[in-house]
Amino acid sequence: MSTWREHPLCASPTPWPARFWGPERLDPTAWRELAGRLVIDDEVARLCAVLAGADRIVDVGGGTGLLTQALAAQVAPVTIVEPSAEQRAHLPPGLTAIAGRAEAVPLPDASADAAIATWVLQYCDDPAQAVRELARLARRRVAIVQAAPDNQLVDIYNAEAAVAGLPPAHHGWLLALAAETLGAVGFAIELTRVRAPVRVAPAEADAVADTLARLHFAGHPALPAMRAATAPLIAGFARDGALIDDGVLLLARRPR
Ligand SMILES: C[S@@+](CC[C@H](N)C(=O)[O-])C[C@H]1O[C@@H](n2cnc3c(N)ncnc32)[C@H](O)[C@@H]1O
């Protein structure tokens, strides 16, 4: 971690964690509510560009297939590996999905030209093992997206986690872990920023506070306190009609 933690896209005002704070939990119903607000054009364009020429892609934690649909249409056939039956049930028609977890993907070595995991590592029991699996699957390229240092959805998650008495998230820690893990097995790494706004009007702050609290803490007894803590934060962030949900794209290429 020593070198990568110095990278500006791994920095964050949150102190560097001594260990992984997760796994975070994700509620599929709240995820679908949020997904309708995501503007993913830049992320799709950047992933399509870096994966151009792939013959097959494995999308680990493909969720409801938002990104996958675009990749399958514009780049190559995609196999989604997704543990949640509810997420798999909401895939658009025509996408292939198998049940499985990032830490032990039920596919052979070198299954695809490219293996990707976007906004997934924070949900894994063992993120380093998940990254090793991506390296095992990919003949040429691994792409990972995690949150940028100024990502406001992470700020909101951290406010909720504080209410629950849990440690804050730090996506730079995950990116540095992934870069170090992939670098150790010979990949060349580059990190770039991806724009990903979430459409929210200030008047929607209470509704979005509810969605975001349930996204990671569905059923938690402190949900009302989480909403009370984050609604003013969201109203302030959303003054221009959107929250910053920017990401960092980690592209790892195997030397030829
Ligand atoms: C925030 S969503 C991201 C979905 C998609 N990759 C995207 O960028 O739109 C995270 C996804 O990771 C899945 N997930 C959770 N734990 C996982 C694990 N251990 N292995 C693989 N996927 C996991 C969740 O079910 C969910 O579909």
Coordinates of N, CA and C and ligand atoms in Angstrom, one line a residue, residues 26 31 43 59-64 66-67 81-84 87 100-103 118-120 123-125, ligand 1:
L26 N -25.8 -4.5 1.0 CA -26.5 -3.7 0.0 C -28.0 -4.3 -0.1
W31 N -31.3 -0.2 -3.9 CA -30.4 -0.1 -5.0 C -31.2 0.3 -6.3
E43 N -19.1 6.8 -17.2 CA -18.5 5.5 -16.8 C -18.6 4.5 -17.9
D59 N -18.2 -9.8 -15.7 CA -18.6 -8.6 -14.9 C -19.0 -9.2 -13.5
V60 N -18.0 -9.1 -12.6 CA -18.2 -9.6 -11.2 C -19.0 -8.6 -10.4
G61 N -20.1 -9.1 -9.8 CA -21.0 -8.1 -9.1 C -21.7 -7.2 -10.0
G62 N -22.2 -7.8 -11.1 CA -22.8 -7.0 -12.2 C -24.2 -6.4 -11.8
G63 N -24.7 -6.8 -10.7 CA -25.9 -6.1 -10.1 C -27.1 -6.3 -11.1
T64 N -27.8 -5.2 -11.3 CA -29.0 -5.3 -12.2 C -28.6 -5.0 -13.7
L66 N -26.9 -2.6 -15.3 CA -26.9 -1.3 -15.9 C -25.8 -1.0 -16.9
L67 N -24.6 -1.3 -16.3 CA -23.4 -1.1 -17.1 C -23.2 -2.2 -18.1
V81 N -21.4 -12.3 -13.0 CA -21.3 -13.2 -11.8 C -21.9 -12.4 -10.6
E82 N -23.0 -12.8 -10.1 CA -23.7 -12.0 -9.1 C -24.4 -12.9 -8.1
P83 N -24.0 -12.6 -6.8 CA -24.5 -13.5 -5.7 C -26.0 -13.3 -5.4
S84 N -26.6 -12.2 -5.6 CA -27.9 -11.9 -5.2 C -28.9 -12.3 -6.2
Q87 N -31.0 -9.4 -7.4 CA -30.4 -8.6 -8.4 C -30.4 -9.3 -9.8
G100 N -22.7 -16.5 -8.1 CA -21.3 -16.6 -7.6 C -20.8 -15.4 -6.8
R101 N -19.8 -15.6 -6.1 CA -19.2 -14.5 -5.3 C -17.8 -14.1 -5.8
A102 N -17.5 -12.8 -5.7 CA -16.2 -12.4 -6.2 C -15.0 -13.1 -5.6
E103 N -15.2 -13.6 -4.3 CA -14.0 -14.2 -3.7 C -13.8 -15.6 -4.2
T118 N -17.3 -3.3 -10.7 CA -17.5 -1.8 -10.6 C -18.4 -1.6 -9.3
W119 N -17.9 -0.9 -8.4 CA -18.6 -0.5 -7.1 C -18.9 -1.8 -6.4
V120 N -18.0 -2.7 -6.2 CA -18.3 -4.0 -5.7 C -17.4 -4.4 -4.4
Y123 N -18.4 -4.6 -0.8 CA -19.4 -5.6 -0.3 C -18.8 -6.9 -0.1
C124 N -17.5 -7.1 -0.5 CA -16.9 -8.4 -0.4 C -16.4 -8.7 1.0
D125 N -16.5 -10.0 1.4 CA -15.9 -10.4 2.7 C -14.4 -10.2 2.7
Ligands
LIG1 C1 -23.5 -1.2 -6.0 S1 -23.9 -2.6 -6.9 C2 -22.9 -2.4 -8.3 C3 -23.5 -3.1 -9.5 C4 -22.8 -2.9 -10.9 N1 -21.5 -3.5 -10.8 C5 -22.8 -1.4 -11.3 O1 -21.7 -0.9 -11.3 O2 -23.9 -0.9 -11.6 C6 -22.9 -3.9 -6.0 C7 -23.2 -5.3 -6.5 O3 -22.3 -6.2 -5.9 C8 -23.0 -7.4 -5.5 N2 -22.2 -8.1 -4.5 C9 -22.3 -8.0 -3.1 N3 -21.4 -8.9 -2.5 C10 -20.7 -9.5 -3.5 C11 -19.7 -10.4 -3.6 N4 -19.1 -11.0 -2.5 N5 -19.2 -10.8 -4.8 C12 -19.8 -10.3 -5.9 N6 -20.7 -9.4 -6.0 C13 -21.2 -9.0 -4.8 C14 -24.3 -6.9 -5.0 O4 -25.3 -7.9 -5.0 C15 -24.6 -5.8 -6.0 O5 -25.3 -6.3 -7.2

